[in-house]
Amino acid sequence: MSHDTTTGWPKDFVWGVSTSSYQIEGAAQEDGRAPSIWDTRCRLGKIANGDSGDVACDHYHRYREDVALMKELGIDAYRFSVAWPRVLPKGKGAVNFKGLEFYDRLIDELLANDIEPWLCLYHWDLPQALHDIGGWAVRDSVGWFEDYATLLARRYGDRVKKWITFNEFSVFTLFGYAIDWSAPGITDRDTHLKAIHHVNLAHGAAVDVIRAHVPGAVIGAVHNRQAVWPEHGKEENKHAAALLDEHWNRAFPDPQLLGYYPPMLGQAIEPYVQAGDMARICRPLDFFGLNHYGPIFAKVDDNPNSTWGFAWGEAPADADKSELGWAIFPDAFRDELIDLTHRYKLPIYVTENGCGGGDTVDENGQVIDNHRVTYLKRYTASMHEAIEKGADVRGYFVWSLLDNFEWGSGYGPRFGLVHVDYETQKRTKKASFDWYANLIKSTHGA
Ligand code: GBH
C-alpha cells in the first residue's frame, strides 16, 4: 500500500459520513412518530438478540453532540435520512410538525457548523400504515412518495441543496420482497417485481418535484453496486451470477439513467409496465451515489421450486474478509468506479463505504479498531487510483459516524468511527476517527 493518498484529490473533493434515521435516531414513540415496517419487524422478533431501533443512538436528543463530533472530524458534508413516519405518521395526509421541526433543528445545526446537509428521503423505514394498504406492491405508492417528497422539498429546500431519493433500491427490494432478510419480509416473485417497478417510478416522480420546488437542487440516487461473482468460480453458478447482477447492480440504475431494464429482468417485469412509464423513471440526474462494500457471490438455487434462479453464495474460504465475513477486495472498488464513469456518465459520490466488526478497548479506554483503519486506507487508496485512471469521483462518505442498529444483525456489528456505549450512550472516538480526520486535514491543506 505505497499509494500516496495525501495529494492528488480533485479540487473541492467532498469528505463526509453517512447515517440513516432508523439506525440512529431512537425516540421511536416520541413526538408523534408512528411505526415503520422496521419497528414491526423488530416487534416480530426477527432481529438478532431481540434488538430494536427504539432507542438506538438516541440521536434524536443528542444530535448537537453528534454534529460537534462531525465538526471535530472536519467533514464537509453529512448524509442522513428523514424518517417518513416521523413527518407523516400515516405516510400521507396529516403532517406531524414536531417531526418536521426535528430535521429543521438538525439542518440548522449542520449549517451553523459549516457542514453541508445531504438529505436522503428513504432509507428503508416505510410507514407501517402505508404497508398496510399495499406498500410498494401497489401503484398508489408512487403518488404517496411524490407527496412526501414535495413536503420535504418545500420545507427544507431553502437550506438543503443536495437531495437523494432512495438508499440502496436493490437491497431493500430484494431483501424485503424476495429474501426475508429485511422488512417487510415478503417472499413473493410478483410482489417483488411490482415493488421494483413502483420504486423506480417513485424515484422519477420525486426527482421532478424536488427539481420544481428547490432552486439549484443537486439530485441523485444511491445505488449499492458490487461485482457479483459465481461462487467458487464454478461454471454452474455463472447464470445465477448474471441474474443476481441484473437484480443487484442494474435493476434501478439502468432504467433510471439509460431508460430500460436489463434483459432478463425486463422480460419478467413487462406485465407491470404501462405506456409512458420508462420516460417517467428516466429523469435527468446530477450525480450517481455509490454504496460499495465488497464483491458478492451467487450460486444456483438448488430449491427445485426456485422462482428467482439464484441464491446467495459465500466468499471463498481463503478470501480476505472483514470480521463480519464480508469479502475485502479494493481493486474491485477501483474497477467499479471506472466502469460506472463510462456506463452512466455522471459525477460519482461514494455515499457509503466502511467496515463492520468489533472493537477492543484497551486499559486506557482507547477504542482500537485497526481492522477498520486498514480497510479504509485500502479502499481510499483504490478510489484515489480510480481517479488517476479517469473515474469521475467527487466525494466520499464513510459508513458510519456512529456504531448503530445494523438492521437484522442488531447492535452486534459495529461500523462507527465513534464507539457508542448503548447502556450510557457515551460516544468515544476510535482510532479510525483520528485516521479519517487526518486524511481530511491533509487533503484540505494540500
Ligand atoms: C448498507 O447496506 C446500508 O445502506 C446501511 O444502512 C447499512 O448499515 C450498511 O450498509 C452496513 O451494512 O454477502 O456476506 O459478503 C449494505 C448492504 C452490504 C448487503 C454487503 C450485502 C454483502 C455481505 N449490503 N452485503 S456478504
Coordinates of C-alpha atoms and ligand atoms in Angstrom, one line a residue:
M1 CA 0.0 0.0 0.0
S2 CA 2.6 2.6 -1.0
H3 CA 0.0 4.6 -2.9
D4 CA 0.2 8.2 -1.7
T5 CA -3.2 9.5 -0.9
T6 CA -2.3 12.8 0.8
T7 CA -2.2 14.7 -2.5
G8 CA -3.8 14.4 -5.9
W9 CA -7.5 14.6 -4.9
P10 CA -9.8 16.7 -7.2
K11 CA -10.3 20.2 -6.0
D12 CA -13.3 20.6 -3.7
F13 CA -13.5 16.9 -3.1
V14 CA -16.2 16.3 -0.6
W15 CA -15.4 14.2 2.5
G16 CA -18.4 13.1 4.7
V17 CA -20.1 10.5 6.8
S18 CA -23.4 8.8 6.3
T19 CA -26.1 7.6 8.7
S20 CA -29.8 6.7 8.5
S21 CA -32.9 7.6 10.5
Y22 CA -34.0 4.3 11.9
Q23 CA -30.4 3.2 12.7
I24 CA -29.5 6.1 14.9
E25 CA -32.5 8.3 16.0
G26 CA -34.3 6.2 18.6
A27 CA -37.3 8.2 20.1
A28 CA -39.4 5.8 18.2
Q29 CA -42.6 6.6 20.1
E30 CA -41.9 10.3 20.7
D31 CA -43.4 13.5 19.4
G32 CA -45.9 11.8 17.2
R33 CA -43.7 9.4 15.2
A34 CA -45.7 6.3 14.1
P35 CA -44.2 2.9 13.4
S36 CA -42.4 2.0 10.2
I37 CA -42.1 -1.5 8.8
W38 CA -38.8 -1.9 10.7
D39 CA -40.5 -1.2 14.0
T40 CA -42.9 -4.0 13.1
R41 CA -40.1 -6.4 12.1
C42 CA -38.4 -5.7 15.4
R43 CA -41.7 -6.4 17.3
L44 CA -41.9 -9.7 15.4
G45 CA -38.6 -10.7 17.0
K46 CA -36.8 -11.0 13.7
I47 CA -33.7 -9.2 14.9
A48 CA -30.6 -10.7 16.4
N49 CA -30.6 -10.6 20.2
G50 CA -34.2 -9.2 20.2
D51 CA -32.8 -5.7 19.4
S52 CA -34.9 -2.8 18.0
G53 CA -34.4 0.8 17.0
D54 CA -36.5 2.1 19.9
V55 CA -33.5 3.9 21.5
A56 CA -30.7 3.2 19.0
C57 CA -28.1 6.0 19.5
D58 CA -30.7 8.4 20.9
H59 CA -29.6 10.8 18.1
Y60 CA -33.0 12.4 18.2
H61 CA -32.0 14.0 21.5
R62 CA -28.2 14.0 21.1
Y63 CA -27.9 15.4 17.6
R64 CA -26.0 18.5 18.8
E65 CA -23.3 16.4 20.4
D66 CA -23.1 14.3 17.2
V67 CA -22.8 17.4 15.0
A68 CA -20.0 18.5 17.3
L69 CA -18.2 15.2 16.6
M70 CA -18.7 15.8 12.9
K71 CA -17.2 19.2 13.2
E72 CA -14.2 17.8 15.0
L73 CA -13.8 15.2 12.3
G74 CA -13.6 18.0 9.8
I75 CA -16.1 16.7 7.3
D76 CA -17.6 18.9 4.5
A77 CA -20.9 17.0 4.3
Y78 CA -23.3 14.8 6.2
R79 CA -25.7 12.4 4.6
F80 CA -28.7 11.5 6.7
S81 CA -32.2 10.3 6.0
V82 CA -35.6 11.5 7.1
A83 CA -37.9 9.1 8.8
W84 CA -41.1 9.2 6.7
P85 CA -43.3 8.1 9.7
R86 CA -41.9 10.9 11.8
V87 CA -43.1 13.6 9.5
L88 CA -46.2 11.8 8.0
P89 CA -47.3 9.3 10.7
K90 CA -49.8 7.7 8.3
G91 CA -47.5 8.1 5.4
K92 CA -49.8 10.6 3.8
G93 CA -52.3 13.2 4.8
A94 CA -51.8 14.9 8.2
V95 CA -48.4 16.3 8.8
N96 CA -46.6 15.9 12.1
F97 CA -45.0 19.3 12.7
K98 CA -42.9 18.1 15.6
G99 CA -41.3 15.6 13.3
L100 CA -40.5 18.2 10.7
E101 CA -39.1 20.5 13.4
F102 CA -36.5 17.9 14.4
Y103 CA -35.0 18.0 10.9
D104 CA -35.1 21.8 10.9
R105 CA -33.0 21.8 14.1
L106 CA -30.6 19.2 12.7
I107 CA -30.2 21.1 9.4
D108 CA -29.7 24.4 11.1
E109 CA -27.1 22.9 13.5
L110 CA -25.2 21.4 10.5
L111 CA -25.2 24.7 8.6
A112 CA -24.1 26.6 11.7
N113 CA -21.1 24.3 11.7
D114 CA -20.3 24.6 8.0
I115 CA -21.3 21.1 7.3
E116 CA -23.5 20.6 4.2
P117 CA -26.6 18.5 4.7
W118 CA -27.3 15.7 2.1
L119 CA -30.8 14.6 2.6
C120 CA -32.0 11.1 1.7
L121 CA -35.8 10.7 1.5
Y122 CA -35.9 6.9 2.0
H123 CA -33.6 4.7 3.9
W124 CA -36.0 1.8 4.3
D125 CA -38.4 3.0 7.0
L126 CA -41.7 2.9 5.1
P127 CA -44.6 3.9 7.3
Q128 CA -46.4 0.8 8.5
A129 CA -49.7 2.5 7.7
L130 CA -48.8 2.6 4.0
H131 CA -47.6 -1.0 4.0
D132 CA -51.0 -2.0 5.5
I133 CA -52.7 -0.6 2.4
G134 CA -50.3 -2.3 0.0
G135 CA -46.9 -0.6 0.3
W136 CA -44.6 -0.7 -2.6
A137 CA -46.6 -3.5 -4.2
V138 CA -49.3 -1.1 -5.2
R139 CA -49.0 1.6 -7.8
D140 CA -50.5 4.2 -5.5
S141 CA -47.2 4.2 -3.7
V142 CA -45.8 6.4 -6.5
G143 CA -48.2 9.2 -5.5
W144 CA -47.6 8.8 -1.8
F145 CA -43.8 9.2 -2.3
E146 CA -44.3 12.1 -4.6
D147 CA -46.4 13.9 -2.0
Y148 CA -43.9 13.1 0.7
A149 CA -41.0 14.4 -1.5
T150 CA -43.0 17.6 -2.1
L151 CA -43.4 18.2 1.6
L152 CA -39.7 17.8 2.3
A153 CA -38.6 19.8 -0.8
R154 CA -40.9 22.8 0.2
R155 CA -39.9 22.6 3.9
Y156 CA -36.1 22.2 3.6
G157 CA -35.3 23.3 0.1
D158 CA -34.3 26.8 1.2
R159 CA -31.4 25.2 3.2
V160 CA -30.8 21.8 1.7
K161 CA -29.4 21.6 -1.9
K162 CA -28.2 18.0 -2.0
W163 CA -31.0 15.5 -2.4
I164 CA -31.1 11.7 -2.6
T165 CA -34.3 9.9 -3.5
F166 CA -33.6 6.4 -2.2
N167 CA -30.9 4.5 -0.5
E168 CA -29.9 1.1 -2.0
F169 CA -33.0 0.3 -4.0
S170 CA -31.9 -3.3 -4.7
V171 CA -31.1 -4.2 -1.1
F172 CA -34.4 -3.2 0.3
T173 CA -36.5 -4.6 -2.6
L174 CA -34.5 -7.9 -2.9
F175 CA -34.1 -8.5 0.9
G176 CA -37.6 -7.2 1.7
Y177 CA -39.7 -8.8 -1.1
A178 CA -37.7 -11.8 -2.3
I179 CA -35.5 -12.9 0.6
D180 CA -36.8 -12.5 4.1
W181 CA -33.8 -10.5 5.4
S182 CA -35.4 -7.1 5.6
A183 CA -38.8 -5.5 6.2
P184 CA -41.5 -6.3 5.2
G185 CA -40.2 -9.8 4.8
I186 CA -42.3 -10.9 1.9
T187 CA -41.0 -13.7 -0.4
D188 CA -43.1 -13.5 -3.5
R189 CA -41.9 -13.1 -7.0
D190 CA -44.8 -10.9 -8.3
T191 CA -44.8 -8.6 -5.3
H192 CA -41.1 -8.3 -5.7
L193 CA -41.3 -7.3 -9.4
K194 CA -44.1 -4.8 -8.7
A195 CA -42.1 -3.3 -5.9
I196 CA -39.1 -2.8 -8.2
H197 CA -41.2 -1.0 -10.8
H198 CA -43.1 1.2 -8.4
V199 CA -40.0 2.2 -6.6
N200 CA -38.4 3.2 -9.9
L201 CA -41.5 5.3 -10.7
A202 CA -41.5 6.8 -7.3
H203 CA -37.9 7.8 -7.8
G204 CA -38.7 9.6 -11.1
A205 CA -41.7 11.4 -9.6
A206 CA -39.6 12.6 -6.6
V207 CA -36.8 13.9 -8.9
D208 CA -39.4 16.1 -10.7
V209 CA -41.0 17.6 -7.6
I210 CA -37.6 18.3 -6.0
R211 CA -36.5 20.0 -9.2
A212 CA -39.7 22.0 -9.3
H213 CA -39.5 23.2 -5.7
V214 CA -35.8 23.5 -4.9
P215 CA -33.9 26.1 -6.8
G216 CA -30.3 24.9 -7.5
A217 CA -31.1 21.4 -6.3
V218 CA -28.4 18.8 -6.9
I219 CA -30.2 15.4 -7.2
G220 CA -29.1 11.8 -7.2
A221 CA -30.0 8.4 -6.1
V222 CA -27.9 6.0 -4.1
H223 CA -27.2 2.5 -5.5
N224 CA -25.4 -0.4 -3.9
R225 CA -23.2 -1.9 -6.5
Q226 CA -20.6 -4.5 -6.2
A227 CA -19.2 -7.2 -8.5
V228 CA -21.3 -10.4 -8.4
W229 CA -19.0 -13.4 -8.8
P230 CA -20.1 -17.1 -9.3
E231 CA -19.5 -19.0 -6.0
H232 CA -16.2 -21.0 -6.1
G233 CA -15.8 -19.7 -9.7
K234 CA -17.9 -22.6 -10.8
E235 CA -19.4 -22.9 -14.3
E236 CA -22.8 -24.0 -12.9
N237 CA -23.1 -20.7 -10.9
K238 CA -22.4 -18.4 -13.8
H239 CA -26.0 -18.0 -14.9
A240 CA -27.1 -17.3 -11.3
A241 CA -24.4 -14.6 -11.0
A242 CA -25.7 -13.0 -14.2
L243 CA -29.2 -13.0 -12.8
L244 CA -28.2 -11.6 -9.5
D245 CA -26.1 -9.0 -11.2
E246 CA -29.2 -7.7 -13.0
H247 CA -31.2 -7.6 -9.8
W248 CA -28.4 -6.2 -7.6
N249 CA -26.5 -3.8 -9.9
R250 CA -28.8 -2.9 -12.8
A251 CA -32.5 -3.1 -11.9
F252 CA -32.5 0.5 -10.8
P253 CA -29.7 2.5 -12.4
D254 CA -30.3 1.1 -15.9
P255 CA -33.9 2.3 -16.2
Q256 CA -33.3 5.5 -14.2
L257 CA -30.2 6.5 -16.3
L258 CA -30.4 4.5 -19.5
G259 CA -34.2 4.2 -19.9
Y260 CA -34.5 0.4 -20.0
Y261 CA -34.5 -2.6 -17.7
P262 CA -31.7 -5.2 -18.1
P263 CA -32.9 -8.0 -20.4
M264 CA -33.9 -11.0 -18.2
L265 CA -35.5 -8.8 -15.5
G266 CA -37.1 -6.7 -18.2
Q267 CA -39.0 -9.6 -19.5
A268 CA -40.3 -10.6 -16.1
I269 CA -41.3 -7.0 -15.3
E270 CA -43.1 -6.3 -18.5
P271 CA -46.6 -7.1 -17.4
Y272 CA -46.4 -4.2 -14.9
V273 CA -45.0 -1.6 -17.2
Q274 CA -47.6 0.9 -18.6
A275 CA -47.2 3.3 -21.5
G276 CA -45.0 6.2 -20.6
D277 CA -43.5 4.6 -17.5
M278 CA -39.9 4.3 -18.8
A279 CA -39.9 8.1 -19.5
R280 CA -41.2 8.8 -16.0
I281 CA -38.5 6.7 -14.5
C282 CA -35.6 8.1 -16.5
R283 CA -35.3 11.7 -15.3
P284 CA -32.1 13.8 -15.6
L285 CA -29.9 13.5 -12.5
D286 CA -26.9 15.3 -11.3
F287 CA -24.8 12.6 -9.7
F288 CA -24.5 8.9 -9.1
G289 CA -24.4 7.9 -5.4
L290 CA -22.5 4.6 -4.9
N291 CA -22.5 2.5 -1.8
H292 CA -19.8 -0.2 -2.0
Y293 CA -18.5 -2.7 0.5
G294 CA -17.0 -5.7 -1.3
P295 CA -17.9 -8.3 -4.0
I296 CA -20.8 -10.7 -3.5
F297 CA -21.2 -14.3 -4.6
A298 CA -24.1 -16.1 -6.3
K299 CA -24.9 -19.8 -6.7
V300 CA -27.5 -21.7 -8.5
D301 CA -30.6 -22.2 -6.3
D302 CA -30.9 -25.9 -5.6
N303 CA -34.5 -25.5 -4.5
P304 CA -36.5 -27.1 -7.3
N305 CA -39.2 -24.5 -6.9
S306 CA -36.8 -21.6 -7.1
T307 CA -38.5 -18.6 -8.6
W308 CA -35.5 -16.4 -8.8
G309 CA -32.9 -18.8 -10.2
F310 CA -30.2 -17.6 -7.9
A311 CA -29.2 -17.9 -4.3
W312 CA -26.8 -16.0 -2.1
G313 CA -23.3 -17.6 -2.2
E314 CA -20.3 -17.4 0.1
A315 CA -17.0 -15.8 -0.4
P316 CA -14.1 -18.3 -1.0
A317 CA -12.6 -19.6 2.3
D318 CA -9.2 -18.1 1.5
A319 CA -10.5 -14.6 0.6
D320 CA -9.5 -11.6 2.6
K321 CA -12.6 -10.9 4.8
S322 CA -13.8 -8.4 7.4
E323 CA -14.8 -9.6 10.9
L324 CA -18.3 -9.9 9.6
G325 CA -17.2 -12.3 6.9
W326 CA -17.6 -9.8 4.0
A327 CA -15.1 -10.1 1.3
I328 CA -12.5 -7.3 1.0
F329 CA -11.3 -6.6 -2.5
P330 CA -10.3 -3.0 -3.0
D331 CA -9.3 -3.5 -6.7
A332 CA -13.0 -4.3 -7.4
F333 CA -13.9 -0.9 -6.0
R334 CA -11.4 0.8 -8.2
D335 CA -12.7 -1.1 -11.3
E336 CA -16.3 -0.3 -10.3
L337 CA -15.7 3.4 -10.1
I338 CA -14.0 3.4 -13.6
D339 CA -16.8 1.3 -15.1
L340 CA -19.5 3.5 -13.6
T341 CA -17.9 6.6 -15.0
H342 CA -18.2 5.2 -18.5
R343 CA -21.5 3.4 -18.2
Y344 CA -23.7 6.2 -16.7
K345 CA -21.6 9.3 -17.4
L346 CA -22.4 11.1 -14.2
P347 CA -20.2 12.5 -11.4
I348 CA -19.9 9.9 -8.7
Y349 CA -20.1 10.4 -5.0
V350 CA -19.3 7.3 -2.9
T351 CA -22.2 7.7 -0.4
E352 CA -21.1 4.7 1.7
N353 CA -18.0 2.6 2.3
G354 CA -16.9 1.2 5.6
C355 CA -16.1 -1.8 7.7
G356 CA -18.0 -3.7 10.3
G357 CA -16.7 -5.7 13.2
G358 CA -15.9 -5.5 16.8
D359 CA -13.6 -3.2 18.6
T360 CA -11.2 -3.7 21.5
V361 CA -11.0 -1.2 24.3
D362 CA -7.5 -1.0 25.9
E363 CA -6.7 -0.3 29.5
N364 CA -6.7 3.5 28.9
G365 CA -10.2 3.4 27.5
Q366 CA -8.9 3.9 23.9
V367 CA -11.0 2.1 21.3
I368 CA -8.7 0.2 19.0
D369 CA -10.1 -0.6 15.5
N370 CA -7.1 -1.2 13.4
H371 CA -9.0 -3.6 11.1
R372 CA -11.3 -0.6 10.1
V373 CA -8.3 1.7 9.6
T374 CA -6.7 -0.8 7.4
Y375 CA -9.9 -1.3 5.4
L376 CA -10.4 2.5 4.9
K377 CA -6.8 3.0 4.0
R378 CA -7.0 0.4 1.3
Y379 CA -10.4 1.5 -0.1
T380 CA -9.5 5.2 -0.2
A381 CA -6.2 4.3 -1.9
S382 CA -8.2 2.3 -4.6
M383 CA -10.5 5.3 -5.0
H384 CA -7.5 7.5 -5.5
E385 CA -6.1 5.1 -8.1
A386 CA -9.5 5.1 -9.9
I387 CA -9.5 8.9 -10.0
E388 CA -6.0 8.8 -11.5
K389 CA -7.3 6.4 -14.1
G390 CA -10.1 8.8 -15.1
A391 CA -13.0 7.9 -12.8
D392 CA -15.1 11.0 -12.1
V393 CA -15.3 10.7 -8.3
R394 CA -16.2 13.9 -6.5
G395 CA -16.7 12.8 -2.9
Y396 CA -16.6 10.0 -0.3
F397 CA -18.8 9.3 2.8
V398 CA -17.8 6.8 5.4
W399 CA -20.4 4.5 6.8
S400 CA -20.8 5.4 9.5
L401 CA -20.3 8.2 12.0
L402 CA -21.6 6.1 15.0
D403 CA -22.0 2.5 15.8
N404 CA -25.7 1.9 15.2
F405 CA -28.6 -0.5 14.6
E406 CA -27.3 -2.8 11.9
W407 CA -30.7 -4.0 10.7
G408 CA -31.3 -7.7 11.2
S409 CA -28.0 -8.1 13.0
G410 CA -29.0 -5.6 15.7
Y411 CA -26.3 -3.9 17.7
G412 CA -23.7 -6.6 17.4
P413 CA -21.7 -5.4 14.3
R414 CA -20.1 -2.0 14.8
F415 CA -19.5 0.3 11.8
G416 CA -18.8 3.6 13.5
L417 CA -15.8 5.9 13.6
V418 CA -17.2 6.7 17.0
H419 CA -18.0 3.9 19.5
V420 CA -21.3 4.1 21.2
D421 CA -21.9 2.5 24.6
Y422 CA -25.6 1.5 24.3
E423 CA -26.0 1.5 28.1
T424 CA -24.8 5.0 28.8
Q425 CA -25.0 6.5 25.2
K426 CA -21.4 7.6 25.7
R427 CA -19.6 8.4 22.5
T428 CA -15.9 7.5 22.2
K429 CA -13.8 8.3 19.2
K430 CA -12.0 5.3 17.7
A431 CA -8.6 5.1 16.1
S432 CA -10.4 5.2 12.7
F433 CA -11.8 8.6 13.7
D434 CA -8.3 10.1 14.1
W435 CA -7.2 8.4 10.9
Y436 CA -10.1 9.9 8.9
A437 CA -9.7 13.4 10.5
N438 CA -6.0 13.3 9.5
L439 CA -6.8 12.3 5.9
I440 CA -9.3 15.1 5.6
K441 CA -6.9 17.6 7.1
S442 CA -4.0 16.6 4.8
T443 CA -6.2 16.9 1.7
H444 CA -7.7 20.2 2.6
G445 CA -4.3 21.6 3.4
A446 CA -2.9 20.4 0.1
Ligands
GBH1 C1 -25.8 -0.6 3.7 O1 -26.3 -1.8 3.3 C2 -26.9 0.2 4.3 O2 -27.3 1.3 3.5 C3 -26.7 0.7 5.7 O3 -27.9 1.0 6.2 C4 -26.0 -0.5 6.5 O4 -26.0 -0.2 7.8 C5 -24.6 -0.6 5.9 O5 -24.7 -0.8 4.5 C6 -23.8 -1.7 6.5 O6 -24.4 -2.9 6.3 O7 -22.5 -11.4 1.0 O8 -21.9 -11.6 3.3 O9 -20.4 -10.5 1.8 C7 -25.4 -2.6 2.7 C8 -26.0 -4.0 2.5 C9 -23.8 -5.0 2.4 C10 -25.8 -6.2 1.9 C11 -23.0 -6.1 1.9 C12 -24.9 -7.3 1.3 C13 -22.9 -8.4 1.4 C14 -22.5 -9.3 2.6 N1 -25.1 -4.9 1.9 N2 -23.7 -7.3 2.0 S1 -21.8 -10.8 2.1

